[in-house]
Short mmCIF file of C-alpha atoms in Angstrom, two decimals:
data_model
loop_
_atom_site.label_atom_id
_atom_site.label_comp_id
_atom_site.label_asym_id
_atom_site.label_seq_id
_atom_site.Cartn_x
_atom_site.Cartn_y
_atom_site.Cartn_z
CA MET A 211 108.17 14.06 63.52
CA LEU A 212 105.33 16.56 63.04
CA GLY A 213 104.29 15.91 66.63
CA ASN A 214 104.38 12.09 66.26
CA THR A 215 106.97 9.41 66.94
CA ILE A 216 108.65 8.05 63.82
CA PRO A 217 107.48 4.43 63.44
CA GLY A 218 110.05 1.66 63.38
CA SER A 219 111.06 -1.41 65.33
CA SER A 220 114.67 -0.23 65.65
CA PRO A 221 116.73 2.96 65.23
CA ALA A 222 117.96 1.62 61.87
CA CYS A 223 114.39 1.20 60.60
CA GLN A 224 113.48 4.67 61.84
CA MET A 225 116.47 6.17 60.03
CA ALA A 226 115.47 4.31 56.87
CA ARG A 227 112.12 6.10 57.02
CA VAL A 228 113.76 9.45 57.72
CA ASN A 229 115.83 9.03 54.55
CA ASP A 230 112.87 7.96 52.41
CA ALA A 231 111.23 10.75 50.40
CA ARG A 232 108.06 8.69 49.91
CA PHE A 233 107.59 8.36 53.67
CA TRP A 234 107.90 12.12 54.10
CA ARG A 235 105.49 12.86 51.27
CA ARG A 236 102.85 10.66 52.87
CA ALA A 237 103.39 11.96 56.38
CA ILE A 238 103.48 15.64 55.42
CA ARG A 239 100.52 15.36 53.07
CA THR A 240 98.34 13.64 55.70
CA THR A 241 99.31 16.09 58.44
CA LEU A 242 98.83 19.19 56.30
CA LEU A 243 95.40 18.11 55.02
CA ARG A 244 94.16 17.31 58.52
CA GLU A 245 95.54 20.54 59.96
CA ARG A 246 93.93 22.52 57.14
CA GLU A 247 90.56 20.89 57.83
CA HIS A 248 90.93 21.49 61.56
CA PHE A 249 91.60 25.15 60.80
CA TYR A 250 88.33 25.28 58.85
CA LEU A 251 86.57 23.75 61.85
CA ARG A 252 87.98 26.48 64.09
CA LEU A 253 86.65 29.06 61.65
CA ALA A 254 83.20 27.40 61.92
CA LEU A 255 83.01 26.91 58.16
CA LEU A 256 81.40 23.47 58.50
CA GLY A 257 77.90 22.71 59.78
CA ARG A 258 74.22 23.11 59.00
CA GLY A 259 73.67 25.79 56.37
CA ARG A 260 77.38 25.78 55.51
CA GLU A 261 79.75 23.23 54.00
CA THR A 262 78.74 19.81 55.32
CA TYR A 263 80.93 16.95 56.56
CA VAL A 264 84.12 18.28 54.92
CA SER A 265 85.23 21.52 53.34
CA ASP A 266 84.85 22.07 49.62
CA ALA A 267 88.65 22.27 49.41
CA GLN A 268 89.05 18.79 50.89
CA LEU A 269 86.31 17.42 48.64
CA SER A 270 88.18 18.74 45.58
CA THR A 271 91.41 17.19 46.86
CA ARG A 272 89.74 13.80 47.33
CA LEU A 273 88.06 13.82 43.90
CA ALA A 274 91.39 14.68 42.26
CA GLN A 275 93.05 11.81 44.15
CA LEU A 276 90.37 9.36 42.97
CA ARG A 277 90.88 10.49 39.36
CA ARG A 278 94.63 9.91 39.64
CA GLN A 279 94.09 6.50 41.24
CA LYS A 280 91.69 5.48 38.45
CA GLN A 281 94.23 6.53 35.83
CA TRP A 282 96.98 4.63 37.65
CA LEU A 283 94.84 1.46 37.81
CA GLU A 284 94.14 1.66 34.09
CA GLU A 285 97.78 2.27 33.16
CA THR A 286 99.36 -0.40 35.38
CA VAL A 287 99.61 -4.07 34.36
CA LEU A 288 100.31 -7.20 36.38
CA VAL A 289 103.36 -9.22 35.32
CA PRO A 290 103.96 -12.64 36.94
CA ARG A 291 107.43 -13.71 37.95
CA TYR A 292 107.46 -16.40 35.26
CA LEU A 293 105.80 -16.28 31.85
CA VAL A 294 105.71 -19.09 29.30
CA PRO A 295 106.86 -17.61 25.97
CA GLY A 296 103.81 -16.48 24.02
CA GLU A 297 101.51 -16.60 27.05
CA ALA A 298 101.16 -12.81 27.14
CA ASP A 299 100.36 -12.42 23.44
CA ASP A 300 96.73 -11.64 24.27
CA GLY A 301 97.77 -8.92 26.70
CA LEU A 302 98.15 -8.67 30.46
CA LEU A 303 95.58 -7.79 33.05
CA THR A 304 95.46 -4.24 34.28
CA LEU A 305 94.81 -3.44 37.92
CA ALA A 306 91.51 -1.83 36.93
CA LYS A 307 90.21 -5.25 35.80
CA VAL A 308 91.01 -7.10 39.01
CA ALA A 309 90.67 -4.49 41.77
CA ALA A 310 87.49 -4.78 43.84
CA SER A 311 85.31 -1.69 43.56
CA PRO A 312 83.53 -0.12 46.56
CA ARG A 313 80.21 -1.30 45.12
CA THR A 314 81.46 -4.88 45.00
CA ARG A 315 82.69 -4.71 48.59
CA PHE A 316 79.40 -3.33 49.88
CA ALA A 317 77.41 -5.93 47.93
CA LYS A 318 79.45 -8.63 49.67
CA LEU A 319 78.89 -6.97 53.04
CA TYR A 320 75.14 -6.90 52.40
CA THR A 321 75.27 -10.64 51.62
CA PHE A 322 76.73 -11.35 55.05
CA VAL A 323 74.38 -8.94 56.81
CA LYS A 324 71.43 -10.83 55.28
CA ALA A 325 72.97 -14.11 56.39
CA MET A 326 73.35 -12.80 59.96
CA ASP A 327 69.73 -11.63 59.90
CA GLY A 328 68.58 -15.09 58.83
CA LEU A 329 70.58 -16.78 61.59
CA SER A 330 69.23 -14.33 64.17
CA GLN A 331 65.63 -15.09 63.22
CA GLU A 332 66.25 -18.83 63.53
CA ALA A 333 67.76 -18.28 67.00
CA GLY A 334 64.86 -16.04 68.11
CA LEU A 335 67.06 -12.97 68.61
CA ALA A 336 65.74 -9.43 68.88
CA SER A 337 66.97 -6.70 66.53
CA ALA A 338 67.40 -2.96 67.03
CA MET A 339 69.22 0.06 65.64
CA VAL A 340 71.31 1.94 68.22
CA THR A 341 72.57 5.49 67.60
CA LEU A 342 75.42 6.73 69.82
CA THR A 343 76.29 10.43 69.97
CA LEU A 344 79.12 12.24 71.72
CA GLU A 345 78.62 15.02 74.27
CA PRO A 346 78.10 18.64 73.10
CA GLU A 347 81.74 19.58 73.73
CA TRP A 348 82.79 17.32 70.84
CA HIS A 349 80.69 19.25 68.28
CA PRO A 350 82.60 22.08 66.51
CA SER A 351 79.41 23.84 65.35
CA PRO A 352 76.30 22.51 67.12
CA SER A 353 72.98 23.27 65.45
CA HIS A 354 71.33 23.95 68.84
CA GLY A 355 72.56 25.45 72.09
CA LYS A 356 75.81 27.09 73.09
CA ASN A 357 79.08 26.15 71.41
CA THR A 358 81.32 24.39 73.97
CA TRP A 359 83.68 22.67 71.54
CA ASN A 360 86.84 21.31 73.18
CA GLY A 361 88.93 21.68 70.01
CA ALA A 362 89.28 17.94 69.38
CA SER A 363 89.38 16.59 65.83
CA PRO A 364 86.84 14.12 64.39
CA ARG A 365 89.55 11.45 64.49
CA GLU A 366 89.93 11.90 68.25
CA GLY A 367 86.16 11.76 68.65
CA HIS A 368 86.01 8.50 66.69
CA ARG A 369 88.76 6.97 68.83
CA LEU A 370 86.83 7.90 71.97
CA MET A 371 83.70 6.26 70.57
CA ALA A 372 85.70 3.11 69.74
CA ALA A 373 87.17 2.94 73.26
CA ARG A 374 83.73 3.30 74.83
CA TRP A 375 82.22 0.68 72.54
CA GLN A 376 85.03 -1.72 73.40
CA ALA A 377 84.33 -1.15 77.10
CA ILE A 378 80.65 -1.96 76.48
CA LEU A 379 81.51 -5.24 74.72
CA ILE A 380 83.87 -6.24 77.53
CA ALA A 381 81.24 -5.52 80.19
CA LEU A 382 78.64 -7.56 78.31
CA HIS A 383 81.08 -10.44 77.85
CA LYS A 384 81.82 -10.52 81.58
CA ALA A 385 78.07 -10.59 82.24
CA GLY A 386 77.66 -13.57 79.91
CA ILE A 387 75.81 -11.60 77.22
CA GLY A 388 76.74 -11.97 73.57
CA VAL A 389 75.85 -9.43 70.88
CA SER A 390 76.34 -9.38 67.12
CA GLY A 391 75.69 -6.91 64.34
CA LEU A 392 77.12 -4.13 62.19
CA ARG A 393 78.46 -0.75 63.21
CA VAL A 394 78.44 2.22 60.83
CA VAL A 395 80.27 5.53 61.33
CA GLU A 396 78.53 8.62 60.01
CA PRO A 397 79.45 12.30 60.50
CA HIS A 398 77.17 15.06 61.67
CA GLN A 399 77.11 18.05 59.37
CA ASP A 400 79.75 19.74 61.55
CA ALA A 401 82.06 16.68 61.12
CA CYS A 402 81.55 15.26 64.64
CA PRO A 403 81.24 11.46 64.25
CA HIS A 404 78.34 9.38 65.56
CA TRP A 405 77.71 5.66 65.31
CA HIS A 406 74.75 3.64 64.06
CA ILE A 407 74.80 0.05 65.33
CA TRP A 408 72.60 -2.75 64.09
CA LEU A 409 72.34 -4.91 67.20
CA LEU A 410 71.28 -8.54 67.53
CA TYR A 411 70.68 -9.81 71.07
CA ARG A 412 68.61 -12.13 73.25
CA PRO A 413 65.37 -10.39 74.30
CA GLU A 414 65.86 -11.26 77.98
CA ALA A 415 69.21 -9.39 78.00
CA GLU A 416 67.77 -6.08 76.74
CA ALA A 417 67.79 -4.26 80.10
CA ASP A 418 71.42 -5.25 80.81
CA ILE A 419 72.49 -4.12 77.33
CA LEU A 420 70.78 -0.74 77.74
CA ALA A 421 72.41 -0.32 81.16
CA ALA A 422 75.84 -1.08 79.66
CA LEU A 423 75.23 1.53 76.97
CA MET A 424 74.26 4.16 79.55
CA ARG A 425 77.37 3.48 81.62
CA GLN A 426 79.46 4.85 78.75
CA PHE A 427 76.89 7.31 77.33
CA PRO A 428 75.02 8.59 80.40
CA HIS A 429 73.00 11.52 78.98
CA LYS A 430 69.54 10.01 78.51
CA LEU A 431 68.44 7.01 76.50
CA LYS A 432 65.42 6.99 74.19
CA VAL A 433 63.72 3.76 73.18
CA ARG A 434 61.63 4.06 70.03
CA ALA A 435 58.86 1.61 69.24
CA PRO A 436 58.79 0.00 65.76
CA SER A 437 57.41 2.47 63.23
CA GLN A 438 56.64 2.78 59.56
CA ARG A 439 58.80 4.76 57.13
CA GLY A 440 58.49 8.51 57.65
CA GLU A 441 57.12 8.38 61.21
CA THR A 442 59.14 10.72 63.43
CA ALA A 443 57.37 9.92 66.70
CA HIS A 444 55.29 7.11 68.14
CA ALA A 445 53.07 6.79 71.19
CA GLY A 446 55.22 3.92 72.45
CA ASP A 447 58.45 5.95 72.54
CA VAL A 448 59.89 6.30 76.07
CA MET A 449 62.85 8.02 77.73
CA PHE A 450 65.23 6.87 80.46
CA ASP A 451 67.02 9.70 82.27
CA SER A 452 69.66 7.60 84.03
CA ARG A 453 71.17 4.15 84.21
CA SER A 454 69.32 3.39 87.43
CA ASP A 455 66.05 4.13 85.62
CA VAL A 456 66.96 1.52 83.02
CA LEU A 457 67.70 -1.10 85.67
CA THR A 458 64.43 -0.42 87.48
CA GLY A 459 62.38 0.06 84.31
CA ALA A 460 61.37 3.62 85.33
CA SER A 461 60.74 5.18 81.94
CA ARG A 462 58.76 8.31 81.13
CA PRO A 463 56.98 9.66 78.04
CA LEU A 464 58.78 12.14 75.79
CA THR A 465 58.31 15.80 76.71
CA HIS A 466 58.00 16.57 72.99
CA PRO A 467 58.22 14.40 69.83
CA LYS A 468 61.78 15.49 68.94
CA GLU A 469 63.29 15.25 72.44
CA GLY A 470 66.88 14.13 71.98
CA ALA A 471 69.08 11.67 73.85
CA GLN A 472 72.70 10.57 73.72
CA VAL A 473 71.62 6.99 73.05
CA GLU A 474 68.66 6.20 70.80
CA VAL A 475 67.40 2.64 70.41
CA SER A 476 64.92 1.89 67.62
CA LYS A 477 63.41 -1.58 67.87
CA ILE A 478 62.98 -3.38 64.57
CA ASP A 479 59.72 -5.11 63.71
CA ARG A 480 60.62 -7.65 61.02
CA SER A 481 57.04 -7.63 59.77
CA ILE A 482 57.65 -4.01 58.71
CA SER A 483 61.27 -4.20 57.55
CA SER A 484 64.00 -6.83 57.60
CA GLY A 485 66.91 -6.17 59.89
CA ALA A 486 69.36 -6.52 56.99
CA SER A 487 67.75 -3.83 54.84
CA TYR A 488 67.28 -1.58 57.89
CA ALA A 489 70.98 -1.85 58.75
CA MET A 490 72.27 -1.37 55.21
CA LYS A 491 70.13 1.74 54.69
CA TYR A 492 72.24 3.51 57.31
CA LEU A 493 75.42 2.47 55.54
CA LEU A 494 74.18 3.23 52.04
CA LYS A 495 72.96 6.68 53.09
CA THR A 496 76.59 7.75 52.98
CA VAL A 497 77.95 5.33 50.35
CA ASP A 498 77.15 5.13 46.65
CA GLY A 499 76.58 1.38 46.51
CA GLY A 500 75.03 1.43 43.06
CA GLU A 501 71.43 1.45 41.88
CA PRO A 502 70.79 -2.33 42.17
CA LEU A 503 71.78 -2.41 45.84
CA ASN A 504 69.90 0.84 46.56
CA LYS A 505 66.74 -0.66 45.08
CA GLN A 506 67.19 -3.92 46.95
CA VAL A 507 67.13 -2.16 50.33
CA ASP A 508 64.60 0.48 49.10
CA LEU A 509 66.96 3.29 50.07
CA PHE A 510 64.85 6.03 48.49
CA GLY A 511 61.44 4.62 49.39
CA ASP A 512 60.46 4.01 45.77
CA ALA A 513 58.90 0.61 46.42
CA GLY A 514 55.19 0.68 45.78
CA GLN A 515 55.20 4.18 44.27
CA GLY A 516 53.19 4.15 41.07
CA ASP A 517 53.52 7.83 40.28
CA THR A 518 55.18 8.05 36.85
CA SER A 519 54.56 11.73 36.20
CA ASP A 520 57.41 13.96 35.07
CA ASP A 521 57.41 15.82 38.40
CA ALA A 522 57.68 12.57 40.33
CA LYS A 523 60.56 11.39 38.12
CA LYS A 524 62.37 14.70 38.56
CA ALA A 525 61.90 14.50 42.33
CA ARG A 526 63.39 10.98 42.42
CA GLN A 527 66.30 12.07 40.21
CA ALA A 528 66.97 15.04 42.50
CA LYS A 529 66.93 12.73 45.51
CA ARG A 530 69.48 10.41 43.91
CA LYS A 531 71.70 13.31 42.88
CA ALA A 532 71.66 14.69 46.44
CA HIS A 533 72.53 11.22 47.75
CA GLN A 534 75.52 10.91 45.40
CA GLU A 535 76.78 14.34 46.46
CA SER A 536 76.41 13.42 50.12
CA ALA A 537 78.20 10.09 49.53
CA ARG A 538 81.15 11.88 47.88
CA ARG A 539 81.50 14.29 50.82
CA VAL A 540 81.32 11.50 53.41
CA ASP A 541 83.88 9.46 51.45
CA ALA A 542 86.21 12.48 51.54
CA TYR A 543 85.56 12.79 55.29
CA ARG A 544 86.39 9.14 56.02
CA SER A 545 89.47 9.22 53.80
CA LEU A 546 90.81 12.35 55.48
CA TRP A 547 90.35 11.24 59.09
CA GLY A 548 91.13 7.53 58.53
CA ILE A 549 87.72 6.21 59.58
CA ASN A 550 86.33 2.88 58.40
CA ALA A 551 82.77 3.04 57.06
CA GLY A 552 81.40 -0.12 58.67
CA GLN A 553 82.42 -3.29 60.46
CA LEU A 554 80.78 -6.55 61.53
CA PHE A 555 81.10 -7.72 65.13
CA GLY A 556 80.03 -10.73 67.15
CA VAL A 557 80.76 -13.08 64.27
CA ALA A 558 83.81 -14.89 62.93
CA ARG A 559 86.13 -12.83 60.77
CA CYS A 560 84.68 -14.05 57.54
CA LEU A 561 85.03 -11.49 54.73
CA SER A 562 88.74 -12.00 53.98
CA ALA A 563 88.53 -15.79 54.44
CA TRP A 564 85.57 -15.86 52.05
CA ASP A 565 87.62 -14.09 49.35
CA GLU A 566 90.63 -16.35 49.89
CA LEU A 567 88.58 -19.52 49.47
CA ARG A 568 86.76 -18.19 46.41
CA ARG A 569 90.07 -17.49 44.66
CA LEU A 570 91.34 -21.01 45.41
CA ALA A 571 90.82 -23.01 42.19
CA THR A 572 91.59 -26.50 43.52
CA ARG A 573 89.71 -28.43 46.20
CA PRO A 574 91.52 -28.52 49.59
CA ASP A 575 92.47 -31.95 50.94
CA ASP A 576 91.12 -31.35 54.44
CA ALA A 577 87.40 -32.24 54.71
CA THR A 578 86.45 -29.20 56.81
CA LEU A 579 88.36 -26.78 54.61
CA CYS A 580 86.81 -28.43 51.57
CA ARG A 581 83.32 -27.85 52.99
CA LEU A 582 84.10 -24.19 53.68
CA TRP A 583 85.58 -23.89 50.18
CA THR A 584 82.39 -25.32 48.67
CA LEU A 585 80.19 -22.95 50.70
CA ALA A 586 82.25 -19.91 49.69
CA ARG A 587 82.29 -20.77 45.98
CA GLY A 588 78.71 -22.02 45.75
CA SER A 589 79.64 -25.40 44.24
CA ASP A 590 82.27 -28.11 44.42
CA LYS A 591 83.49 -27.48 40.87
CA GLU A 592 87.18 -26.78 40.54
CA GLY A 593 88.63 -24.10 38.32
CA HIS A 594 88.64 -20.41 37.70
CA ILE A 595 85.59 -18.26 38.58
CA PRO A 596 85.41 -15.62 35.84
CA ALA A 597 84.64 -12.05 36.78
CA GLY A 598 80.91 -11.35 36.60
CA HIS A 599 80.08 -15.07 36.37
CA GLY A 600 77.49 -14.74 39.14
CA GLU A 601 78.61 -17.82 41.09
CA ARG A 602 76.99 -17.23 44.48
CA GLY A 603 78.25 -18.73 47.70
CA ASP A 604 76.26 -19.69 50.80
CA ALA A 605 77.13 -16.97 53.31
CA LYS A 606 74.66 -18.28 55.89
CA GLY A 607 76.07 -21.79 55.80
CA PHE A 608 79.58 -20.34 55.87
CA LEU A 609 78.85 -18.44 59.09
CA GLU A 610 77.16 -21.46 60.65
CA ALA A 611 80.22 -23.60 59.92
CA LEU A 612 82.40 -21.02 61.72
CA GLY A 613 80.30 -20.97 64.88
CA GLY A 614 77.37 -18.69 64.01
CA LEU A 615 76.50 -15.56 65.98
CA ALA A 616 77.97 -14.65 69.35
CA ALA A 617 74.56 -13.23 70.28
CA ALA A 618 73.08 -16.73 70.09
CA GLN A 619 75.73 -18.17 72.42
CA ASP A 620 76.81 -17.77 76.02
CA PRO A 621 80.40 -16.43 75.96
CA LYS A 622 80.87 -17.54 79.58
CA ALA A 623 79.74 -21.11 79.01
CA LYS A 624 82.59 -23.22 80.39
CA THR A 625 82.31 -26.24 78.14
CA GLY A 626 84.94 -28.29 76.43
CA LYS A 627 83.30 -27.92 73.02
CA ALA A 628 85.80 -27.09 70.29
CA THR A 629 85.21 -24.16 67.95
CA LEU A 630 86.71 -23.52 64.54
CA ARG A 631 87.93 -20.35 62.89
CA LEU A 632 89.97 -19.42 59.84
CA GLY A 633 93.24 -17.59 60.38
CA ARG A 634 95.95 -16.34 58.08
CA LEU A 635 98.75 -18.56 56.86
CA THR A 636 101.72 -16.21 56.73
CA GLU A 637 105.37 -16.05 55.84
CA THR A 638 107.99 -13.66 57.19
CA ARG A 639 109.45 -11.10 54.82
CA LEU A 640 111.32 -7.80 55.04
CA ASN A 641 109.66 -4.55 54.05
CA GLY A 642 111.43 -1.63 52.41
CA TYR A 643 112.66 -0.37 55.79
CA GLY A 644 114.29 -3.65 56.87
CA GLU A 645 111.52 -4.72 59.27
CA GLU A 646 110.13 -8.23 59.48
CA ILE A 647 106.48 -8.35 58.40
CA GLN A 648 103.99 -11.17 58.00
CA ARG A 649 102.69 -11.64 54.46
CA ALA A 650 99.54 -13.69 53.94
CA ARG A 651 99.99 -16.79 51.78
CA GLY A 652 96.79 -18.64 52.51
CA LEU A 653 94.48 -19.85 55.26
CA ALA A 654 94.89 -21.95 58.38
CA LEU A 655 92.03 -23.86 60.02
CA ILE A 656 92.40 -23.26 63.76
CA GLN A 657 90.60 -25.15 66.53
CA SER A 658 90.03 -23.48 69.89
CA GLN A 659 88.97 -25.44 72.94
CA ARG A 660 88.51 -24.46 76.58
CA ARG A 661 90.07 -26.87 79.07
CA ALA A 662 90.14 -26.95 82.83
CA GLU A 663 93.62 -26.67 84.31
CA LYS A 664 95.00 -26.78 87.83
CA ARG A 665 97.14 -23.86 88.96
CA PRO A 666 98.71 -22.99 92.29
CA GLY A 667 96.31 -21.18 94.56
CA LYS A 668 96.94 -18.27 96.90
CA ARG A 669 97.28 -20.73 99.76
CA ALA A 670 99.92 -23.42 99.71
CA GLY A 671 98.61 -26.88 98.92
CA ARG A 672 95.27 -25.61 97.65
CA PRO A 673 95.30 -25.53 93.84
CA ARG A 674 92.61 -23.74 91.92
CA MET A 675 90.86 -24.66 88.69
CA VAL A 676 91.05 -22.22 85.79
CA TRP A 677 89.84 -22.39 82.21
CA LYS A 678 92.46 -22.10 79.49
CA THR A 679 91.89 -21.73 75.75
CA VAL A 680 94.08 -24.13 73.76
CA LYS A 681 94.54 -23.41 70.04
CA SER A 682 95.83 -25.84 67.44
CA VAL A 683 96.21 -25.68 63.66
CA LEU A 684 94.27 -28.50 61.99
CA ALA A 685 94.97 -27.78 58.34
CA GLN A 686 96.54 -25.25 56.00
CA VAL A 687 96.03 -24.27 52.38
CA VAL A 688 98.12 -21.94 50.21
CA THR A 689 95.92 -19.62 48.13
CA ARG A 690 98.57 -17.24 46.79
CA THR A 691 100.89 -19.20 44.55
CA GLN A 692 102.31 -16.47 42.34
CA THR A 693 104.48 -13.41 42.74
CA TRP A 694 103.45 -10.39 40.68
CA SER A 695 105.03 -7.09 39.71
CA LEU A 696 103.30 -3.79 39.01
CA VAL A 697 104.57 -2.40 35.72
CA PRO A 698 103.45 0.69 33.76
CA LYS A 699 101.90 -0.16 30.42
CA ALA A 700 104.65 1.75 28.65
CA ARG A 701 107.25 -0.69 30.03
CA GLN A 702 105.30 -3.93 29.87
CA ALA A 703 107.20 -5.27 26.85
CA VAL A 704 110.49 -5.17 28.76
CA ALA A 705 108.88 -6.78 31.81
CA ILE A 706 107.31 -9.55 29.71
CA ALA A 707 110.64 -10.32 28.08
CA ALA A 708 112.32 -10.53 31.50
CA ALA A 709 109.60 -12.87 32.85
CA GLU A 710 109.88 -15.14 29.79
CA ALA A 711 113.68 -15.18 30.09
CA ALA A 712 113.42 -16.07 33.78
CA PHE A 713 111.09 -18.93 32.93
CA MET A 714 113.42 -20.36 30.27
CA ALA A 715 116.52 -19.94 32.44
CA ASP A 716 114.99 -21.72 35.42
CA LEU A 717 113.46 -24.37 33.16
CA HIS A 718 116.86 -25.26 31.72
CA ALA A 719 118.30 -25.26 35.23
CA GLY A 720 115.58 -27.70 36.37
CA ALA A 721 114.16 -25.40 39.03
CA PRO A 722 111.54 -27.31 41.09
CA ALA A 723 109.52 -24.10 41.49
CA LEU A 724 108.52 -24.40 37.82
CA ALA A 725 106.99 -27.85 38.17
CA GLY A 726 103.43 -27.60 36.95
CA HIS A 727 103.82 -23.84 36.39
CA GLY A 728 101.62 -23.73 33.29
CA LYS A 729 98.80 -25.67 34.97
CA ARG A 730 98.98 -23.57 38.12
CA HIS A 731 98.93 -20.35 36.14
CA GLU A 732 95.87 -21.51 34.22
CA ARG A 733 93.90 -22.44 37.35
CA GLY A 734 95.29 -19.89 39.75
CA GLY A 735 92.17 -18.55 41.38
CA CYS A 736 89.47 -16.09 40.44
CA ALA A 737 89.77 -12.86 38.48
CA ALA A 738 90.70 -10.88 41.58
CA THR A 739 93.59 -13.16 42.52
CA PRO A 740 96.52 -10.92 41.51
CA VAL A 741 95.58 -7.92 43.66
CA SER A 742 95.77 -9.77 46.94
CA THR A 743 99.12 -11.35 46.10
CA LEU A 744 100.87 -8.05 45.56
CA PRO A 745 102.91 -5.98 47.94
CA ASP A 746 100.99 -2.90 49.07
CA PRO A 747 101.30 -0.52 46.10
CA LEU A 748 101.51 3.25 46.42
CA PRO A 749 99.08 4.95 44.04
CA PRO A 750 100.15 8.37 42.83
CA SER A 751 98.74 11.04 45.12
CA GLY A 752 100.82 14.11 44.45
#
């Protein structure tokens, strides 16, 4: 199918997709848009002095899609399976009122980045920004030198970067070195991806980490000394030409201030800038996170500027306008090639679990889950958290309760100490193509513990000791108690009548599912509860 295998767990599921017009619309639209953009890359229409990151045509397509999605969110209401007669007299929630905006998501990410930075300082960890760049043959229109592009798409380049980064993490884990941080994907102007990584690590492991980076990215490594904003070069900047130079510490001065390298490491001096703000600046350079968050991390360098003249104000407005335009183009780039903007690593998977616990209106029975619930919500009060209420949780305490940072631990430590994590509580359902899928219903508290175990050795009669990780579920909590339907506003009256009729019919039949329905509906989580309980909707994109 268009050069790809039709997905499906069985021939029947594959045929169901073949006969589904929606599947073909999605597949053809994605393929055509990517092929069109790749054609523009072959024509060298993207790059410095030309269209940047994506073509103008793709930017227009993305902006039109966002307008249609916004209209769809505003014109779609959420209807629960059961409605008490008269309960919907005040109107139903639209998707626009409960869907998390990009600004909200990035504000939450910044909260956890700050928490990680606080934990790293308490553990005495070092902090640095690492920039990883692909070889020249991956650049469609390089700004310097001869064009040796291999014809690969930005998506293929990103996958190569991800494979190399995974190999680096595996090598460090085998060496007993833990790292934590945030990785951000950003395109060059010619659409070739490069990564910015905020890295937390033990200072004594720095040489081994740099050597692991150079094993996967071997074309020179530059280490930049901490510097103030606006400084492009520093006397303490050094260059390593090979991995062996890193291991022996044989560095050299830069031949010129702008000498480039495939790997660039900028050490962070926390007396100059916090690691959290330093990391988020790289993410917010290509994301419109909103003015409050931009000011908090001093994205535009306005802090301490007392110039209030008209020219200064116009210059700051022009800078913000250019940032918004750049953010729109990078959003179109990431949407087209299917690239995630940023991701935490070396820490428990916390963002989804945090949301699940905040939407839970009643206190869990398990003591550990109750503590995590209190940390996520910011108090032990039960009930609904209204949208915009400002109830702040303790992200730092939340991360500590889930084991803290991998960078502060020894991943090879063979101890019997148990660790906790939060996993998904799921139920099996069928999707529209007849395949079994796992739908999230809540959270499970999982304990992992390493135990020594005897296994047969290579020689008869000589067993060997191995370490095995044993996992057990300690507690569960259901956070998604309702089933919702997406209904256009124009048809909400019919849907409301059907939900009220279903409630009355099951009530007269004595259905146990309705026990306490009114109370559960009243206290059923925070304002964003309905979105996460829905099947994956398909916004209009035609």
